[in-house]
Coordinates of C-alpha atoms in Angstrom, one line a residue:
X1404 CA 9.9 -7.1 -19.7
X1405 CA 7.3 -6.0 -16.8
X1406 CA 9.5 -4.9 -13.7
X1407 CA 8.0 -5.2 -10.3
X1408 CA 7.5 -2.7 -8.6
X1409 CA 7.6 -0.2 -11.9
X1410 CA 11.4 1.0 -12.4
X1411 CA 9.8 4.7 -12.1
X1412 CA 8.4 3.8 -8.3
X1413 CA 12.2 2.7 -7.2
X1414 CA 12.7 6.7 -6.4
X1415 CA 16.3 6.9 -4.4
X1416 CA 17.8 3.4 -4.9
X1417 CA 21.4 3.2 -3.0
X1418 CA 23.0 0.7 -5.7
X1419 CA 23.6 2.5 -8.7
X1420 CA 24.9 -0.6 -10.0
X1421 CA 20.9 -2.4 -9.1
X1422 CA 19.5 0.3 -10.8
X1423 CA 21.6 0.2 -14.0
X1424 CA 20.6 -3.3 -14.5
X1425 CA 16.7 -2.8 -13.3
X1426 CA 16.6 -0.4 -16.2
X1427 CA 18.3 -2.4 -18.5
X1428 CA 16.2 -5.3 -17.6
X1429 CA 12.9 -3.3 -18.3
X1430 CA 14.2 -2.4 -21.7
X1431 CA 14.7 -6.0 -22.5
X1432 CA 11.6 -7.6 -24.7
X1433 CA 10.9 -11.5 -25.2
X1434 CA 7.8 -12.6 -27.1
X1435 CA 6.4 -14.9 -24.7
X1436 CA 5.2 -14.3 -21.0
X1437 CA 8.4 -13.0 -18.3
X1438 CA 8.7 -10.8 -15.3
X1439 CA 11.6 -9.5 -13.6
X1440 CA 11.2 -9.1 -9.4
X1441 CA 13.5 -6.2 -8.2
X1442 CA 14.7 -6.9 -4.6
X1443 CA 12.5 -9.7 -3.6
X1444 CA 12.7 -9.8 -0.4
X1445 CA 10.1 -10.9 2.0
X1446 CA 10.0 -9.6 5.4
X1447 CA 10.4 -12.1 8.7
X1448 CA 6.9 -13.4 9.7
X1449 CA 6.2 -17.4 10.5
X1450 CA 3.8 -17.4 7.5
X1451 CA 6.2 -15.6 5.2
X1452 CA 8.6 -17.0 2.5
X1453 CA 12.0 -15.2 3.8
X1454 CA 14.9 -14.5 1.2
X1455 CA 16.7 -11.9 -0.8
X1456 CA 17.8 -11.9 -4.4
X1457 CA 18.7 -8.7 -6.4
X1458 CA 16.1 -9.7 -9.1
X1459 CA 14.4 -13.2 -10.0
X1460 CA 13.4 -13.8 -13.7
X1461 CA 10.3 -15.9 -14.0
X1462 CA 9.8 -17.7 -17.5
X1463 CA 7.2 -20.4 -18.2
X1464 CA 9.2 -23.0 -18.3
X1465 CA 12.4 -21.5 -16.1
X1466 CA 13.8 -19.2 -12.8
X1467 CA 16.8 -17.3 -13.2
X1468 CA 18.2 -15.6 -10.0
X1469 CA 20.1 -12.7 -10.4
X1470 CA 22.5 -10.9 -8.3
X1471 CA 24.3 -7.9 -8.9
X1472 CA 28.1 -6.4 -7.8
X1473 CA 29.3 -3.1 -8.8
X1474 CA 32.2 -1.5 -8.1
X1475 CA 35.6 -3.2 -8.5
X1476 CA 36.1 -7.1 -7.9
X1477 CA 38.9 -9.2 -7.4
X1478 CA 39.7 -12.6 -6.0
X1479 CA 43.0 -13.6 -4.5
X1480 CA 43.3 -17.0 -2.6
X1481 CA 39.7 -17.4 -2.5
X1482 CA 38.6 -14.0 -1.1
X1483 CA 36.5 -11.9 -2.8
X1484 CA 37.5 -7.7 -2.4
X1485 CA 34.8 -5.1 -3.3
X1486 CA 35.8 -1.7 -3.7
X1487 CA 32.4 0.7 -3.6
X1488 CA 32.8 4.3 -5.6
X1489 CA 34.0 6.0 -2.2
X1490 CA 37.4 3.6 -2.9
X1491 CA 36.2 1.7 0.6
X1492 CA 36.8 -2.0 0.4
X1493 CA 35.3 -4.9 1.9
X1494 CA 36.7 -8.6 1.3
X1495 CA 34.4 -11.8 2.0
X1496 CA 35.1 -15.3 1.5
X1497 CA 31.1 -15.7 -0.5
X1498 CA 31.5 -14.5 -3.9
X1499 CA 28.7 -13.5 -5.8
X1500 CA 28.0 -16.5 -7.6
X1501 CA 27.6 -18.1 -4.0
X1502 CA 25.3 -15.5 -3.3
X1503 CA 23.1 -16.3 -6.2
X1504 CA 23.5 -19.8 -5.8
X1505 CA 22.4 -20.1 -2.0
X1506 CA 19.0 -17.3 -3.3
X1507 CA 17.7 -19.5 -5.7
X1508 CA 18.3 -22.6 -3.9
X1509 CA 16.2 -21.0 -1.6
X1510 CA 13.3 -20.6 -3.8
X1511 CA 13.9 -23.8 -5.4
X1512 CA 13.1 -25.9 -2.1
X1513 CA 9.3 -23.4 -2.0
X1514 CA 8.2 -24.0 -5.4
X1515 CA 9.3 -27.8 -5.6
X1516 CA 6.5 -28.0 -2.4
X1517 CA 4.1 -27.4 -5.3
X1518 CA 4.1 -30.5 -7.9
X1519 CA 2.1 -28.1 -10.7
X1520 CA 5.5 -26.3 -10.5
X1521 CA 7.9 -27.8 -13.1
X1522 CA 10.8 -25.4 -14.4
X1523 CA 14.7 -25.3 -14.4
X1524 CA 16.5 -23.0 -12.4
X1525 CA 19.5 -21.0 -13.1
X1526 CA 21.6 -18.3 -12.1
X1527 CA 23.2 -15.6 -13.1
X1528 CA 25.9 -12.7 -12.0
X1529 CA 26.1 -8.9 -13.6
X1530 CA 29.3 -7.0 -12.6
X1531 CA 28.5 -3.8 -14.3
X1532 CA 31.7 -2.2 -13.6
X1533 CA 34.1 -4.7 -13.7
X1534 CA 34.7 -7.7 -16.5
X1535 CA 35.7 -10.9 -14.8
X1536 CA 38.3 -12.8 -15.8
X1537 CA 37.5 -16.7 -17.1
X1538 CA 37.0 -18.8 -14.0
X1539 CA 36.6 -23.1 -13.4
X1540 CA 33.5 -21.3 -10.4
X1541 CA 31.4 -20.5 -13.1
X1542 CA 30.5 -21.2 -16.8
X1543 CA 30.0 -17.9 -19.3
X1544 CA 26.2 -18.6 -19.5
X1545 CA 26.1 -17.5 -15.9
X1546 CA 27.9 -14.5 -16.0
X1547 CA 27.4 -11.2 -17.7
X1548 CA 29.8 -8.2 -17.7
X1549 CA 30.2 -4.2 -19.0
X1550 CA 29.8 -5.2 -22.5
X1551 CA 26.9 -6.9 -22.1
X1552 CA 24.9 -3.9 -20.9
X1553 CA 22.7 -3.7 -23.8
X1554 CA 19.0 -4.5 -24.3
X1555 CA 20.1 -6.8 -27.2
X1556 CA 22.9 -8.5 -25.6
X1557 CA 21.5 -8.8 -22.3
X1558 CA 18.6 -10.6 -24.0
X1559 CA 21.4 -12.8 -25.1
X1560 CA 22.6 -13.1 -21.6
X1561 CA 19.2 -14.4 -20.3
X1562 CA 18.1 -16.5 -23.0
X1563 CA 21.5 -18.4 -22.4
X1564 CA 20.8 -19.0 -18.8
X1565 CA 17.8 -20.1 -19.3
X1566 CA 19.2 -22.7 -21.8
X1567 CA 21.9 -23.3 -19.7
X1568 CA 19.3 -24.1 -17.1
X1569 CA 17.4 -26.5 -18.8
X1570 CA 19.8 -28.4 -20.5
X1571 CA 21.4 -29.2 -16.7
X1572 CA 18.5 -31.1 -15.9
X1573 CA 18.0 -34.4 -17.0
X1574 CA 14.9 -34.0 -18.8
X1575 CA 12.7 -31.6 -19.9
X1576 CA 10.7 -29.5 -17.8
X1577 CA 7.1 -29.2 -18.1
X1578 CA 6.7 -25.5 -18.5
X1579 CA 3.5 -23.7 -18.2
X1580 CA 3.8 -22.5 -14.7
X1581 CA 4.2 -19.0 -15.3
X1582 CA 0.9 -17.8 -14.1
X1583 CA 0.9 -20.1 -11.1
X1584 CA 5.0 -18.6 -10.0
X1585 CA 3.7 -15.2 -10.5
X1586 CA 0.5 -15.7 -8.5
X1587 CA 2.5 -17.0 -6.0
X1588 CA 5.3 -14.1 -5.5
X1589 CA 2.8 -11.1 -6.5
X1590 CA 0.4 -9.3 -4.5
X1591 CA -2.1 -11.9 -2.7
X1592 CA 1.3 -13.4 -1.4
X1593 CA 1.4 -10.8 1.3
X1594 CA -0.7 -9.9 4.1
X1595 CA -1.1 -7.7 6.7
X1596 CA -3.0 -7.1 10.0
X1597 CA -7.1 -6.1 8.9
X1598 CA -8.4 -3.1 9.6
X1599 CA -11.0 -4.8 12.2
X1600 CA -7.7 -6.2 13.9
X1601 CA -8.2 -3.5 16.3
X1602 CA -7.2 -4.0 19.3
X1603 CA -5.6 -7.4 21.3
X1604 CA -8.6 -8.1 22.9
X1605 CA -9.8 -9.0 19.2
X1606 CA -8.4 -11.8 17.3
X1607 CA -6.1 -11.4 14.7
X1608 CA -7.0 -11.0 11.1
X1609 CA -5.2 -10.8 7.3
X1610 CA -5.8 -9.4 4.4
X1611 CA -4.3 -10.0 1.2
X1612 CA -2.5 -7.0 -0.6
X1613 CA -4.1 -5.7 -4.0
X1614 CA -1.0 -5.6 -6.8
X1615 CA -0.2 -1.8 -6.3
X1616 CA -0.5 -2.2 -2.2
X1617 CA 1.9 -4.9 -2.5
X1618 CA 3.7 -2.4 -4.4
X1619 CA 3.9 0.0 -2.5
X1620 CA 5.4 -2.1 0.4
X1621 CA 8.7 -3.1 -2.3
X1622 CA 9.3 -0.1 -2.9
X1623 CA 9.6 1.2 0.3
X1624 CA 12.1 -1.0 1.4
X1625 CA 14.1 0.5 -1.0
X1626 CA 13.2 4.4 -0.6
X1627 CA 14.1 6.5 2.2
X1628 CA 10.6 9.0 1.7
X1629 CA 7.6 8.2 0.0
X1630 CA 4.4 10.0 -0.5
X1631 CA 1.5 7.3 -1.0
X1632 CA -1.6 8.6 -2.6
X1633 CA -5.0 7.3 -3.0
X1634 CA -8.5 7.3 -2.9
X1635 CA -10.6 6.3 -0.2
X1636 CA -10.8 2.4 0.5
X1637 CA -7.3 2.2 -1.1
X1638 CA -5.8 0.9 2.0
X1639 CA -3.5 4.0 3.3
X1640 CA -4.6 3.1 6.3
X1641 CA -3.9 -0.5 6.5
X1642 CA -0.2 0.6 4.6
X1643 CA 0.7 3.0 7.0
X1644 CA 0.6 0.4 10.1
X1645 CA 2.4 -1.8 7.9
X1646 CA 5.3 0.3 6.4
X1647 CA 5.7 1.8 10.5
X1648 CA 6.2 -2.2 11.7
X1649 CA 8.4 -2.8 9.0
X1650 CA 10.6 0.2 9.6
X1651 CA 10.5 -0.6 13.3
X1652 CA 11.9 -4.3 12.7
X1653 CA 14.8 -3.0 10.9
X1654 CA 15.9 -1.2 14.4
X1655 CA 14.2 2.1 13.6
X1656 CA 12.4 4.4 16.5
X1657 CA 8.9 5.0 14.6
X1658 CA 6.6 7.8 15.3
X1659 CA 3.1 7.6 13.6
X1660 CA 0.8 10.1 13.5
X1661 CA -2.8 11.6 12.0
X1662 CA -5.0 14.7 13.2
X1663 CA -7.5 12.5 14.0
X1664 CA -7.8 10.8 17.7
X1665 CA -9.9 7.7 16.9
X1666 CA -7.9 6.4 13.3
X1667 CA -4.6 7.3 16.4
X1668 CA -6.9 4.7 18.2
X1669 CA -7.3 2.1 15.8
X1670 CA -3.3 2.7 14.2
X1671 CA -2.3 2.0 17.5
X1672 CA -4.4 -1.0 17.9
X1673 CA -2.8 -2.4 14.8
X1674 CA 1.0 -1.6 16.3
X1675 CA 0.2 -3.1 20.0
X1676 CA 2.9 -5.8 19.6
X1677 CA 5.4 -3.0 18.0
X1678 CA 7.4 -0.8 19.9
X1679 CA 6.3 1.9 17.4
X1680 CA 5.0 5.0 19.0
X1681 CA 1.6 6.3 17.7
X1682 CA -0.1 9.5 18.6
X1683 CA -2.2 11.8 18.0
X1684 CA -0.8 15.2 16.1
X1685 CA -1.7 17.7 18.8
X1686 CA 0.0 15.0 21.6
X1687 CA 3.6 14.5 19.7
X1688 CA 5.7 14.5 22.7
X1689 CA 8.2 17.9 22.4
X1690 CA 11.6 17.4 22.2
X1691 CA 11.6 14.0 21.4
X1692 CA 12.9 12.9 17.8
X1693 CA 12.1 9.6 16.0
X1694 CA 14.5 7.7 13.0
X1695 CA 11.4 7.6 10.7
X1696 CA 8.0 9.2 10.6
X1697 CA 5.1 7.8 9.3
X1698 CA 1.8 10.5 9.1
X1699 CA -1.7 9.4 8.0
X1700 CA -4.2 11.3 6.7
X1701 CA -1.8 13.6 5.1
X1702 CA -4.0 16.3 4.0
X1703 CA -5.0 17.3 7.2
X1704 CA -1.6 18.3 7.9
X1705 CA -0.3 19.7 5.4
X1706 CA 0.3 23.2 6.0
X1707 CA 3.6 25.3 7.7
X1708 CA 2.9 25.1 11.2
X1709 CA 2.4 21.4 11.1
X1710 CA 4.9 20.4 8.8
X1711 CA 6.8 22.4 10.8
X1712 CA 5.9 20.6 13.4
X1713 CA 6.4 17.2 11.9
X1714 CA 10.1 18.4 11.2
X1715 CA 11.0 18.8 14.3
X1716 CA 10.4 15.2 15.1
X1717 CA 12.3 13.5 12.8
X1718 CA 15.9 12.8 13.1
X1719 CA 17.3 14.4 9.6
X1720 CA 14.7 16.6 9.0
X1721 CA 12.0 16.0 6.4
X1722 CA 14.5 16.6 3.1
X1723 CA 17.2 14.1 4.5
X1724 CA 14.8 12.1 6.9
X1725 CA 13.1 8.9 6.4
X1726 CA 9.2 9.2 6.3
X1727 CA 6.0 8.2 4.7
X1728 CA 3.4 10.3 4.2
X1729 CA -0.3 8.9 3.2
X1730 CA -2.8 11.1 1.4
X1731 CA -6.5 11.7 0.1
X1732 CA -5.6 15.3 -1.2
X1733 CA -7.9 15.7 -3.9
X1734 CA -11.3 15.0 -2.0
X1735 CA -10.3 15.2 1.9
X1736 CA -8.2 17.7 2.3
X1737 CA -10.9 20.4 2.7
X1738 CA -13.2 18.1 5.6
X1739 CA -10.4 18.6 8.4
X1740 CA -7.3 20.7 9.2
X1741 CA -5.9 23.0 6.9
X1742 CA -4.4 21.7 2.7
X1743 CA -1.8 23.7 0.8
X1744 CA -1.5 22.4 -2.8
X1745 CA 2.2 24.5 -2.3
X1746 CA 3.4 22.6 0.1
X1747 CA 2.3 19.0 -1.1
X1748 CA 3.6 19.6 -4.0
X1749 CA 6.8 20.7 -2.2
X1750 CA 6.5 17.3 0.0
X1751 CA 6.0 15.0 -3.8
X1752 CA 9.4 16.6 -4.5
X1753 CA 11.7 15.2 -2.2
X1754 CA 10.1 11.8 -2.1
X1755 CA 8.9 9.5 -4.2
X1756 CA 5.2 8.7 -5.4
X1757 CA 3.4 6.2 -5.1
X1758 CA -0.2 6.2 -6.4
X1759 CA -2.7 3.2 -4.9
X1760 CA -5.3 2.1 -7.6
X1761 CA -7.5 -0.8 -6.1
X1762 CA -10.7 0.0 -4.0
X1763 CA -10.1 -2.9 -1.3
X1764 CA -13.2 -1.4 1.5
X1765 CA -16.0 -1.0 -1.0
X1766 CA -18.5 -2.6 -3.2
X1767 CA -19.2 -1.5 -6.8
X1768 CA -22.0 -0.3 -6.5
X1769 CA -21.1 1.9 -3.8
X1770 CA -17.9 3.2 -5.7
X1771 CA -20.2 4.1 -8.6
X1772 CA -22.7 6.1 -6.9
X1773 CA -19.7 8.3 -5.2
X1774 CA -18.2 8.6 -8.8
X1775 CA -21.9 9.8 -9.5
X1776 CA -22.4 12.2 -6.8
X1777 CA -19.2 13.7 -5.9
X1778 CA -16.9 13.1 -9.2
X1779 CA -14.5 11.4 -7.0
X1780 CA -12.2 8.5 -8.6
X1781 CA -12.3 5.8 -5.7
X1782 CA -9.7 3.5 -8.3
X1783 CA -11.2 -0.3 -9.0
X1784 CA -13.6 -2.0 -6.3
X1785 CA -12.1 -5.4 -5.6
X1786 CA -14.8 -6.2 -3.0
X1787 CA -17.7 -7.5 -5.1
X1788 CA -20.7 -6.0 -6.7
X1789 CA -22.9 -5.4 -3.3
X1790 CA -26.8 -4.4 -2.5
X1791 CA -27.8 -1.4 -4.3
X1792 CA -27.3 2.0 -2.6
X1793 CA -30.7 3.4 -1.2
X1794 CA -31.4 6.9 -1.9
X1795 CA -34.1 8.7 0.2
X1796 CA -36.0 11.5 -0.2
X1797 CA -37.7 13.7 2.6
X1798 CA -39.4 17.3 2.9
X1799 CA -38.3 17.9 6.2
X1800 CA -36.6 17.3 9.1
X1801 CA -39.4 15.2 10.5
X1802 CA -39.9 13.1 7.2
X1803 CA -36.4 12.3 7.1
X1804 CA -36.4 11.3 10.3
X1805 CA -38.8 8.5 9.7
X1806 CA -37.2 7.7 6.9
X1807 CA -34.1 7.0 8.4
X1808 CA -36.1 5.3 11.3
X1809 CA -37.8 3.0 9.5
X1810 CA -34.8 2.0 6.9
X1811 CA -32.5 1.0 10.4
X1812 CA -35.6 -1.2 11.4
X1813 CA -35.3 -2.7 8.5
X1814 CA -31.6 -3.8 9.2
X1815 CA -32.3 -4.5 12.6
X1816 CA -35.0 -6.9 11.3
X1817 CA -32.8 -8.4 8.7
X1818 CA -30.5 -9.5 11.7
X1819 CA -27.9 -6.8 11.5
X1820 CA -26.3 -5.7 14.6
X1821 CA -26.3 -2.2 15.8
X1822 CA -22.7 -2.2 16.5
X1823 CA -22.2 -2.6 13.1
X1824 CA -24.0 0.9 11.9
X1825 CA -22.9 4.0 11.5
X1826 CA -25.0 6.9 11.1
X1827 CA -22.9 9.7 9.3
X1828 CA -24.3 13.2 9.4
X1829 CA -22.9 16.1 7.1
X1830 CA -24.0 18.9 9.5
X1831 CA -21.4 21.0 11.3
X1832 CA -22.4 19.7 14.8
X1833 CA -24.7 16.5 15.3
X1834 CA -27.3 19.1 18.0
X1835 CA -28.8 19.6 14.6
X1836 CA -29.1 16.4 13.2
X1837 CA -32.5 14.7 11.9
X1838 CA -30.8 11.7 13.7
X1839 CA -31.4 12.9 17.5
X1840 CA -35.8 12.9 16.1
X1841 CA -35.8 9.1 15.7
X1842 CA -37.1 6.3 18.3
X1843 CA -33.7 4.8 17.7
X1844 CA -31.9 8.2 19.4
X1845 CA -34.1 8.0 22.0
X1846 CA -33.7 4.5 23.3
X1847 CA -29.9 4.7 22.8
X1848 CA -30.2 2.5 20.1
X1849 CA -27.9 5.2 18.2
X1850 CA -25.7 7.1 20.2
X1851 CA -22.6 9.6 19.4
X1852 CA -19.2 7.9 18.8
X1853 CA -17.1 9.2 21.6
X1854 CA -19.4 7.1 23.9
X1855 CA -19.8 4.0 22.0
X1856 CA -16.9 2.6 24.1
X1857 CA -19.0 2.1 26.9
X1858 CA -22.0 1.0 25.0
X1859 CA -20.8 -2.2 22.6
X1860 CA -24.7 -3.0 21.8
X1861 CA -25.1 0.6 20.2
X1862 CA -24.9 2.1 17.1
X1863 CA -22.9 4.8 16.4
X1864 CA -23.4 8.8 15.3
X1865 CA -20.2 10.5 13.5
X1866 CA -20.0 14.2 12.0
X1867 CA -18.0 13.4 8.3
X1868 CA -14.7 14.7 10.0
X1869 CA -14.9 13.2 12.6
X1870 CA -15.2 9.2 11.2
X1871 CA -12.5 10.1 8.3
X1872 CA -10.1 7.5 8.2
X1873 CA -12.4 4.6 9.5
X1874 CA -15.4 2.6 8.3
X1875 CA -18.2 0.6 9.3
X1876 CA -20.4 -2.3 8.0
X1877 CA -23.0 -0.5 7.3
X1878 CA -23.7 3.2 6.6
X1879 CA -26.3 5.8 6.7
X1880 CA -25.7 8.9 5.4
X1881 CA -28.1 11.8 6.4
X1882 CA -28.8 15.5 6.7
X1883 CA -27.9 15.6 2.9
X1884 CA -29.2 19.3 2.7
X1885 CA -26.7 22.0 2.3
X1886 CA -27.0 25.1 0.2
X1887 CA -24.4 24.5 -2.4
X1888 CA -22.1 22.2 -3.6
X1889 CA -19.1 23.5 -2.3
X1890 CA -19.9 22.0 1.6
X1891 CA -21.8 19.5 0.5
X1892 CA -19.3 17.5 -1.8
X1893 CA -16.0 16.9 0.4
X1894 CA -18.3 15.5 3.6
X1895 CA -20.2 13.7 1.3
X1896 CA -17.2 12.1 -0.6
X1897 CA -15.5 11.2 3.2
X1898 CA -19.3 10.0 4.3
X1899 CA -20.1 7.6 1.1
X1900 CA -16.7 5.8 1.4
X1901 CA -17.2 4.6 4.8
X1902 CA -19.4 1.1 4.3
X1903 CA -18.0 -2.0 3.5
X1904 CA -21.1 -3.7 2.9
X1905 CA -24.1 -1.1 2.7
X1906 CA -24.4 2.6 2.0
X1907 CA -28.3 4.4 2.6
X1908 CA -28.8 8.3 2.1
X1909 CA -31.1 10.6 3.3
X1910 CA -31.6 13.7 0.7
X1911 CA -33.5 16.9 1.8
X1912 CA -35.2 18.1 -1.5
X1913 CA -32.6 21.4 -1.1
X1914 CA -30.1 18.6 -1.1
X1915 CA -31.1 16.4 -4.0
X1916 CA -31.5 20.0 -6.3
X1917 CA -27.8 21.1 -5.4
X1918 CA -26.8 17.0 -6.1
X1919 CA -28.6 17.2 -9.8
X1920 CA -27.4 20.7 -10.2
X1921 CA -23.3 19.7 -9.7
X1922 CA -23.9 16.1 -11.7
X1923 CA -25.4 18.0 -14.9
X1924 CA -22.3 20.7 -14.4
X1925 CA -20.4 17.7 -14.5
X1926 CA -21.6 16.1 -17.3
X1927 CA -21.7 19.4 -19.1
X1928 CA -17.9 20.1 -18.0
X1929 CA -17.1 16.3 -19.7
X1930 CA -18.2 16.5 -23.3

């Protein structure tokens, strides 16, 4: 039965009773279409659906709600004692069954809102380390004890339930609703603060989570340090606000950080109404330490001194502490800072991985040309096909200039904004940039980034390091013209996955030579 998230993303779980019975769940099979949610629990926004059940079963036709006790139970004059595997006890007049009772009446009264909805409900109770004696507070198809810890019998178990379920009503149920429960508890269900969201002066926006983003934010509720991974466009950026609010609601001092100043900028845009702390790595206040650390941008700090430096932050340390750590490693970490495989690999050790798999920022077409060009695996583009990427050309520094002039007049004339370009140059400083030759340079029309603040009507110049971690409508990338492939294929990966809507470069013929050279490498490397 599909587990969500994936029993191999639950990393450090605290209940080695939940996880017993998560694995055991995933072993069970059933012919016909059910999912098991681990730990749904949804976090405390107005627009959210707010509960907790150890796991909740969706069939087509019913919803079983599970929770789980380990440990020793007894009752005695109506209160229940558990006795955890340190011997500490606590007693409570809820039992368990009261517990799963109250969780699924809770999702009963949200999917009864929905008329297409028509299924039974049921619960159910595992004590996997202690058999429960006969009770008139329960019948035995809602309870399931040590012996039934089995794939086989604890297909029994559920298939019982769900019978049990049904025949309670006092009809039939419909059925068929499994795709529309699952649609409504998976991925699109959740949503988070947009990446344009930047600042309170702008009003708020949401985005809907891709499946392995919404992922991603399960799991780590339930794992103490995580190393997310991903491609460009993946949403790291967009996760790592969100993970640092949700750690701060649970009463947790948060420090986030990233090399860069401007993605600092836009994190703590995003975290304005938190009280989470964001800053810049070379402006970490010293001597102050912080109950979880969330670092962006990973691979640019991901060498001693700054791990070092990290460390020193966070209460616990980095092999006890609790942290998130978002990375590009396989095609950033050579644009900015300094990468040791050694130590990431060190980092993936202690924690546990999560990899992101959806492209949420850009089009097809533009994920296919950077596959093309730089090898890079940008995962699946959710945000539609696009307009074809233009390639350019030029002989010179001159030609290219006009080339590049004359393809932004073009968007101008099709009624794009300037504020919504970004011209993206791969040369080491932008004093050699075709860019400053164009009419557009010279009637501020483009200017560098640092000074768009002051200039909302402009368009803007970046250096590939320098706009890492952000993006922009629309993207031009130019001074394509390196010598070989190895400074030319990091800035371009960074430059290419910028644009959400357009993408345009500007290829010296040195350029375009070393680009057929590596993709024919490439394709010779592949067969």
């Amino acid at each position: 039965m599909k587990m969500i998230p994936d029993s191999a993303q639950f990393g450090a779980v605290n209940s080695t009773a939940e996880l017993k019975v998560a694995r055991l769940l995933s072993a069970v099979s059933f012919d016909e279409p059910a999912v098991c949610l681990y730990s749904v629990n949804v976090p405390k926004h107005d627009y959210k659906r707010m509960s907790e059940v150890d796991f909740l079963i969706i069939f087509d036709d019913a919803v079983i709600a599970i929770e789980v006790k380990g440990g020793r139970i007894s009752r005695r004059e109506g209160l229940w004692a558990f006795t955890n595997r340190y011997g500490e006890t606590t007693e409570k007049r809820e039992g368990p069954f009261e517990q799963a009772r109250s969780g699924l009446y809770y999702f009963r009264s949200i999917f009864s809102q929905d008329p297409l909805i028509d299924v039974a409900y049921g619960y159910l109770v595992i004590t996997p380390d202690s058999e429960l004696p006969s009770d008139p507070e329960w019948v035995p198809e809602q309870y399931a004890g040590p012996v039934d810890l089995t794939p086989t019998r604890m297909k029994k178990v559920l298939e019982n339930a769900r019978k049990f379920a049904i025949s309670s009503m006092h009809r039939q149920p419909r059925g068929g609703s499994y795709s529309r429960l699952t649609k409504l508890l998976r991925p699109d269900f959740d949503r988070i603060l947009s990446l344009q969201a930047r600042s309170a002066v702008l009003e708020s926006s949401y985005v809907r989570l891709a499946e392995s983003q919404y992922n991603f934010l399960v799991a780590a509720e339930r794992n103490k340090r995580i190393v997310c991974e991903g491609g460009a466009g993946t949403g790291k950026t967009l996760l790592a606000a969100e993970s640092a609010r949700r750690l701060n609601q649970d009463g947790r001092s948060v420090l986030v950080t990233c090399r860069s100043p401007r993605v600092a900028e836009l994190l703590s845009g995003l975290l304005a109404d938190t009280a989470v702390k964001v800053y810049p790595f070379d402006r970490i206040p010293e001597g102050q330490i912080f109950d979880a650390l969330v670092v962006d941008e990973g691979q640019d700090l991901l060498n001693v001194d700054d791990v070092f430096r990290l460390e020193s932050s966070l209460r616990d340390g980095l092999d006890k502490g609790c942290w998130r750590l978002f990375a590009d490693p396989n095609n950033q970490a050579h644009v900015d800072g300094h990468f040791s495989e050694d130590l990431y690999d060190e980092m993936k050790s202690m924690a546990t991985l999560i990899e992101l798999s959806n492209n949420c920022r850009n089009t097809a077409n533009i994920v296919l040309q950077t596959q093309l060009l730089t090898g890079a695996d940008l995962g699946s583009p959710l945000a539609g096909k696009g307009p074809q990427v233009v390639v350019r050309q030029y002989s010179g520094p001159q030609a290219g200039a006009a080339a590049l002039e004359s393809y932004l007049s073009g968007l101008s004339t099709e009624g794009v904004r300037w504020d919504e370009i970004a011209v993206v140059s791969l040369c080491d400083s932008l004093d050699s940039s075709i860019v400053r030759l164009t009419s557009q340079f010279r009637r501020n029309q483009l200017i560098p980034a640092h000074a768009t603040s002051s200039n909302k009507v402009s368009g803007s110049i970046w250096t590939a390091a320098a706009i890492k971690g952000l993006e922009a409508a629309h993207v031009c990338v130019v001074d394509v013209d390196p010598e070989s492939s190895s400074a030319l294929l990091p800035r371009l990966y960074v430059a290419m996955t910028r644009p959400r809507v357009s993408l345009a470069l500007f290829v010296s013929e040195r350029g375009m030579s070393v680009l057929h050279d590596t993709m024919s490498l490439r394709s010779y490397n592949a067969r």
